[in-house]
CSV table of C-alpha atoms in Angstrom, one decimal:
chain,number,residue,atom,x,y,z
M,1,MET,CA,-37.5,-8.9,-18.8
M,2,LYS,CA,-34.9,-9.9,-21.3
M,3,PHE,CA,-33.6,-6.3,-21.4
M,4,PHE,CA,-33.3,-6.3,-17.6
M,5,GLN,CA,-31.3,-9.6,-17.7
M,6,THR,CA,-29.0,-8.2,-20.3
M,7,PHE,CA,-28.5,-5.0,-18.3
M,8,VAL,CA,-27.6,-6.9,-15.2
M,9,ILE,CA,-25.0,-9.0,-17.1
M,10,LEU,CA,-23.5,-5.9,-18.6
M,11,ALA,CA,-23.4,-4.2,-15.2
M,12,LEU,CA,-21.7,-7.1,-13.6
M,13,ALA,CA,-19.2,-7.4,-16.4
M,14,SER,CA,-18.4,-3.6,-16.2
M,15,SER,CA,-17.9,-3.7,-12.4
M,16,HIS,CA,-15.4,-6.6,-12.9
M,17,ALA,CA,-13.6,-4.8,-15.7
M,18,PHE,CA,-13.1,-1.7,-13.5
M,19,ALA,CA,-12.1,-3.5,-10.3
M,20,SER,CA,-8.6,-2.1,-10.7
M,21,ASP,CA,-6.9,0.7,-12.6
M,22,PRO,CA,-8.5,1.3,-16.0
M,23,SER,CA,-6.5,0.4,-19.1
M,24,PRO,CA,-4.6,3.4,-20.6
M,25,LEU,CA,-5.9,4.9,-23.9
M,26,GLN,CA,-2.5,6.1,-25.0
M,27,ASP,CA,1.2,5.0,-24.9
M,28,PHE,CA,2.0,6.9,-21.7
M,29,CYS,CA,0.8,9.9,-19.6
M,30,VAL,CA,3.7,11.2,-17.6
M,31,ALA,CA,2.1,13.1,-14.7
M,32,VAL,CA,2.7,16.8,-14.2
M,33,ASN,CA,1.3,19.3,-11.7
M,34,ASP,CA,1.0,22.2,-14.3
M,35,PRO,CA,-2.4,22.1,-15.9
M,36,ASN,CA,-1.4,24.4,-18.8
M,37,SER,CA,-1.6,22.7,-22.1
M,38,ALA,CA,-2.2,19.3,-20.4
M,39,ALA,CA,-5.0,16.7,-20.2
M,40,PHE,CA,-6.4,15.5,-16.9
M,41,VAL,CA,-6.2,11.7,-16.8
M,42,ASN,CA,-6.5,9.3,-13.8
M,43,GLY,CA,-6.2,12.1,-11.3
M,44,LYS,CA,-3.1,13.6,-12.9
M,45,PHE,CA,-2.3,16.1,-15.7
M,46,CYS,CA,-0.4,14.5,-18.6
M,47,LYS,CA,2.8,16.0,-19.8
M,48,ASP,CA,2.8,16.9,-23.5
M,49,PRO,CA,4.0,13.6,-25.1
M,50,LYS,CA,6.3,15.6,-27.4
M,51,LEU,CA,8.2,16.8,-24.3
M,52,VAL,CA,8.5,13.4,-22.6
M,53,MET,CA,12.1,12.1,-22.2
M,54,ALA,CA,13.7,8.8,-21.1
M,55,ASP,CA,14.3,10.3,-17.7
M,56,ASP,CA,10.6,10.4,-17.1
M,57,PHE,CA,10.6,6.6,-16.9
M,58,VAL,CA,13.6,6.3,-14.5
M,59,PHE,CA,13.3,6.2,-10.7
M,60,THR,CA,16.5,6.0,-8.7
M,61,MET,CA,15.3,6.3,-5.1
M,62,LEU,CA,15.2,2.5,-4.6
M,63,ARG,CA,19.0,2.1,-5.1
M,64,ASN,CA,20.3,2.5,-1.6
M,65,PRO,CA,19.5,1.1,1.9
M,66,ARG,CA,17.3,3.4,3.9
M,67,ASN,CA,17.5,4.5,7.6
M,68,THR,CA,15.7,2.0,9.8
M,69,SER,CA,16.5,3.6,13.1
M,70,ASN,CA,12.9,4.2,14.2
M,71,GLN,CA,10.5,2.6,16.7
M,72,LEU,CA,9.5,-0.1,14.2
M,73,GLY,CA,12.9,-0.8,12.8
M,74,SER,CA,11.8,-0.6,9.2
M,75,LYS,CA,11.5,1.9,6.3
M,76,VAL,CA,9.3,1.7,3.2
M,77,THR,CA,10.3,3.7,0.2
M,78,THR,CA,7.4,4.0,-2.3
M,79,ALA,CA,7.5,4.4,-6.1
M,80,PHE,CA,3.9,5.3,-6.5
M,81,VAL,CA,2.7,7.8,-9.1
M,82,ASP,CA,3.2,10.7,-6.7
M,83,GLN,CA,6.9,9.8,-6.5
M,84,PHE,CA,7.3,8.4,-10.0
M,85,PRO,CA,5.1,10.4,-12.4
M,86,GLY,CA,6.0,8.0,-15.3
M,87,LEU,CA,3.7,5.4,-13.8
M,88,ASN,CA,0.6,7.4,-14.5
M,89,THR,CA,-2.1,5.3,-16.2
M,90,LEU,CA,0.1,2.2,-16.3
M,91,GLY,CA,-1.6,0.4,-13.4
M,92,ILE,CA,1.5,-0.6,-11.5
M,93,ALA,CA,3.7,0.6,-8.6
M,94,MET,CA,6.6,-0.6,-6.5
M,95,ALA,CA,8.2,-0.2,-3.0
M,96,ARG,CA,11.5,-1.0,-1.3
M,97,LEU,CA,11.2,-2.4,2.2
M,98,ASP,CA,14.3,-2.2,4.5
M,99,PHE,CA,14.3,-3.9,7.8
M,100,ALA,CA,16.7,-3.8,10.8
M,101,PRO,CA,17.0,-7.0,12.8
M,102,TYR,CA,13.5,-7.8,14.1
M,103,GLY,CA,12.1,-4.8,12.3
M,104,LEU,CA,8.4,-4.7,11.5
M,105,ASN,CA,6.3,-3.2,8.7
M,106,PRO,CA,3.1,-3.0,10.8
M,107,PRO,CA,-0.3,-4.3,9.8
M,108,HIS,CA,-1.7,-2.1,7.0
M,109,ILE,CA,-3.8,-2.3,3.9
M,110,HIS,CA,-3.6,-1.2,0.2
M,111,HIS,CA,-7.2,-0.5,-0.6
M,112,ARG,CA,-6.7,-0.1,-4.3
M,113,GLY,CA,-4.0,-2.8,-5.1
M,114,THR,CA,-2.9,-6.3,-4.7
M,115,GLU,CA,0.7,-6.7,-3.6
M,116,MET,CA,3.4,-9.2,-4.6
M,117,LEU,CA,6.4,-9.3,-2.3
M,118,VAL,CA,9.8,-10.8,-3.1
M,119,VAL,CA,12.5,-11.2,-0.5
M,120,VAL,CA,16.0,-10.2,-1.6
M,121,GLU,CA,17.9,-10.6,1.6
M,122,GLY,CA,17.1,-12.0,5.1
M,123,THR,CA,14.2,-13.9,6.6
M,124,LEU,CA,10.7,-12.4,6.9
M,125,ASP,CA,7.6,-13.7,8.7
M,126,VAL,CA,4.7,-12.4,6.5
M,127,GLY,CA,1.0,-12.8,6.5
M,128,PHE,CA,-2.5,-11.4,5.8
M,129,VAL,CA,-5.9,-11.8,7.5
M,130,ALA,CA,-8.9,-12.7,5.5
M,131,SER,CA,-12.3,-10.9,6.0
M,132,ASN,CA,-14.9,-11.6,8.7
M,133,GLN,CA,-16.7,-13.7,6.1
M,134,LEU,CA,-13.8,-16.2,6.3
M,135,ASN,CA,-13.5,-16.0,10.1
M,136,ASN,CA,-10.5,-13.6,10.0
M,137,THR,CA,-8.3,-16.5,9.0
M,138,LEU,CA,-4.6,-15.7,9.1
M,139,PHE,CA,-2.4,-16.9,6.2
M,140,THR,CA,1.2,-16.6,7.2
M,141,LYS,CA,4.6,-17.9,6.0
M,142,VAL,CA,8.3,-17.5,6.8
M,143,LEU,CA,10.1,-16.4,3.6
M,144,THR,CA,13.8,-16.4,2.8
M,145,LYS,CA,15.8,-15.0,-0.1
M,146,GLY,CA,14.1,-15.5,-3.5
M,147,ASP,CA,10.7,-16.3,-2.0
M,148,VAL,CA,7.5,-14.5,-3.2
M,149,PHE,CA,4.3,-14.0,-1.4
M,150,MET,CA,0.9,-12.4,-2.4
M,151,PHE,CA,-1.2,-10.0,-0.4
M,152,PRO,CA,-4.8,-9.7,-1.8
M,153,GLN,CA,-6.2,-6.2,-2.3
M,154,GLY,CA,-7.7,-4.6,0.7
M,155,LEU,CA,-6.7,-7.2,3.3
M,156,ILE,CA,-4.6,-6.4,6.4
M,157,HIS,CA,-1.1,-7.7,6.1
M,158,PHE,CA,2.4,-7.3,7.6
M,159,GLN,CA,6.1,-8.2,7.4
M,160,LEU,CA,8.4,-9.0,10.3
M,161,ASN,CA,12.2,-9.5,10.1
M,162,VAL,CA,12.8,-12.6,12.2
M,163,GLY,CA,16.5,-12.7,11.5
M,164,GLN,CA,19.5,-11.2,13.3
M,165,THR,CA,20.6,-9.4,10.2
M,166,ASN,CA,19.1,-6.7,8.0
M,167,ALA,CA,16.5,-7.8,5.5
M,168,LEU,CA,15.4,-6.4,2.2
M,169,ALA,CA,12.3,-6.9,0.1
M,170,PHE,CA,10.6,-5.3,-2.9
M,171,ALA,CA,6.9,-5.1,-3.4
M,172,PHE,CA,5.0,-4.8,-6.7
M,173,LEU,CA,1.4,-3.5,-6.6
M,174,SER,CA,-1.4,-3.6,-9.1
M,175,SER,CA,-2.2,0.1,-9.1
M,176,GLN,CA,-0.3,3.3,-9.8
M,177,ASN,CA,-1.7,4.6,-6.5
M,178,PRO,CA,-2.5,1.5,-4.4
M,179,GLY,CA,-3.1,3.6,-1.2
M,180,LEU,CA,-1.8,2.9,2.3
M,181,ILE,CA,-3.7,2.7,5.5
M,182,THR,CA,-1.6,1.7,8.5
M,183,ILE,CA,-4.1,0.3,11.0
M,184,ALA,CA,-2.6,1.6,14.3
M,185,ASN,CA,-2.0,5.0,12.8
M,186,SER,CA,-5.5,5.3,11.6
M,187,VAL,CA,-7.1,4.0,14.8
M,188,PHE,CA,-4.9,5.8,17.4
M,189,GLY,CA,-3.4,8.6,15.4
M,190,SER,CA,-6.4,10.1,13.6
M,191,LYS,CA,-6.9,13.9,13.4
M,192,PRO,CA,-8.9,14.7,15.4
M,193,LEU,CA,-8.7,11.6,17.7
M,194,ILE,CA,-11.4,9.1,17.7
M,195,ASN,CA,-13.7,9.3,20.8
M,196,VAL,CA,-12.1,7.3,23.6
M,197,ASP,CA,-15.4,5.7,24.4
M,198,VAL,CA,-15.6,4.3,20.9
M,199,LEU,CA,-12.2,2.6,21.2
M,200,THR,CA,-12.6,1.3,24.8
M,201,LYS,CA,-15.8,-0.4,23.8
M,202,ALA,CA,-14.4,-1.7,20.5
M,203,PHE,CA,-11.3,-3.2,22.1
M,204,GLN,CA,-12.8,-3.9,25.5
M,205,VAL,CA,-10.0,-2.3,27.4
M,206,ASP,CA,-9.6,0.4,30.0
M,207,ASN,CA,-9.7,4.0,28.7
M,208,LYS,CA,-6.2,4.6,30.3
M,209,LEU,CA,-4.7,2.2,27.7
M,210,ILE,CA,-6.5,4.0,24.8
M,211,ASN,CA,-5.3,7.4,26.2
M,212,TYR,CA,-1.7,6.1,26.3
M,213,LEU,CA,-1.9,4.7,22.7
M,214,GLN,CA,-3.4,8.0,21.4
M,215,ALA,CA,-0.5,9.9,23.0
M,216,GLN,CA,2.2,8.0,21.1
M,217,SER,CA,3.4,10.6,18.6
M,218,TRP,CA,5.2,8.1,16.4
M,219,PHE,CA,1.9,7.0,14.9
M,220,ASP,CA,2.0,10.2,13.0
M,221,ASN,CA,5.5,10.0,11.4
M,222,HIS,CA,6.2,6.5,10.2
């Protein structure tokens, strides 16, 4: 019995310890796609440390404003491990969020990371929705320049520019690969499409509306 109690405590402690990216066992592990003479760590091959350069730890794609001329009026530029190999094993990632006036970063989740958002310019209406267990409570706030807001891991959240000028924010995430699931894209733009009967019953709407939403090609490309 004592052994069983000890085992349960250790199991719980281990599950808590590995709730996010594991701690690295080396100084760095710059990701490469070439498996020759490389070790496989955290889903990526590691570049030979003797060949690593300062440039491996630089990412310049967040410098400039991005094109927001799309249906949502927003553009997210990610610096996840796939775009920034130097992040591999370091348990962190980043994104730049550009908004046209009244632009929206639609409801989505990061299933592997918590997000901290800082507003650099403009005014954003942001929020997240708690789980069913907490009655799907909405936590929302209007942010201005310099404000910071947290989005807990795995919860649906959004950002809306409520100003008449462009807005800019940066997001910091607690995983090298936090993942991204945009709710509308997943529900109405899956490949193959979800059975219409499933969605009409789930949303309690006419199947014509579901057919219309599934026909919107922009769910595939934002």
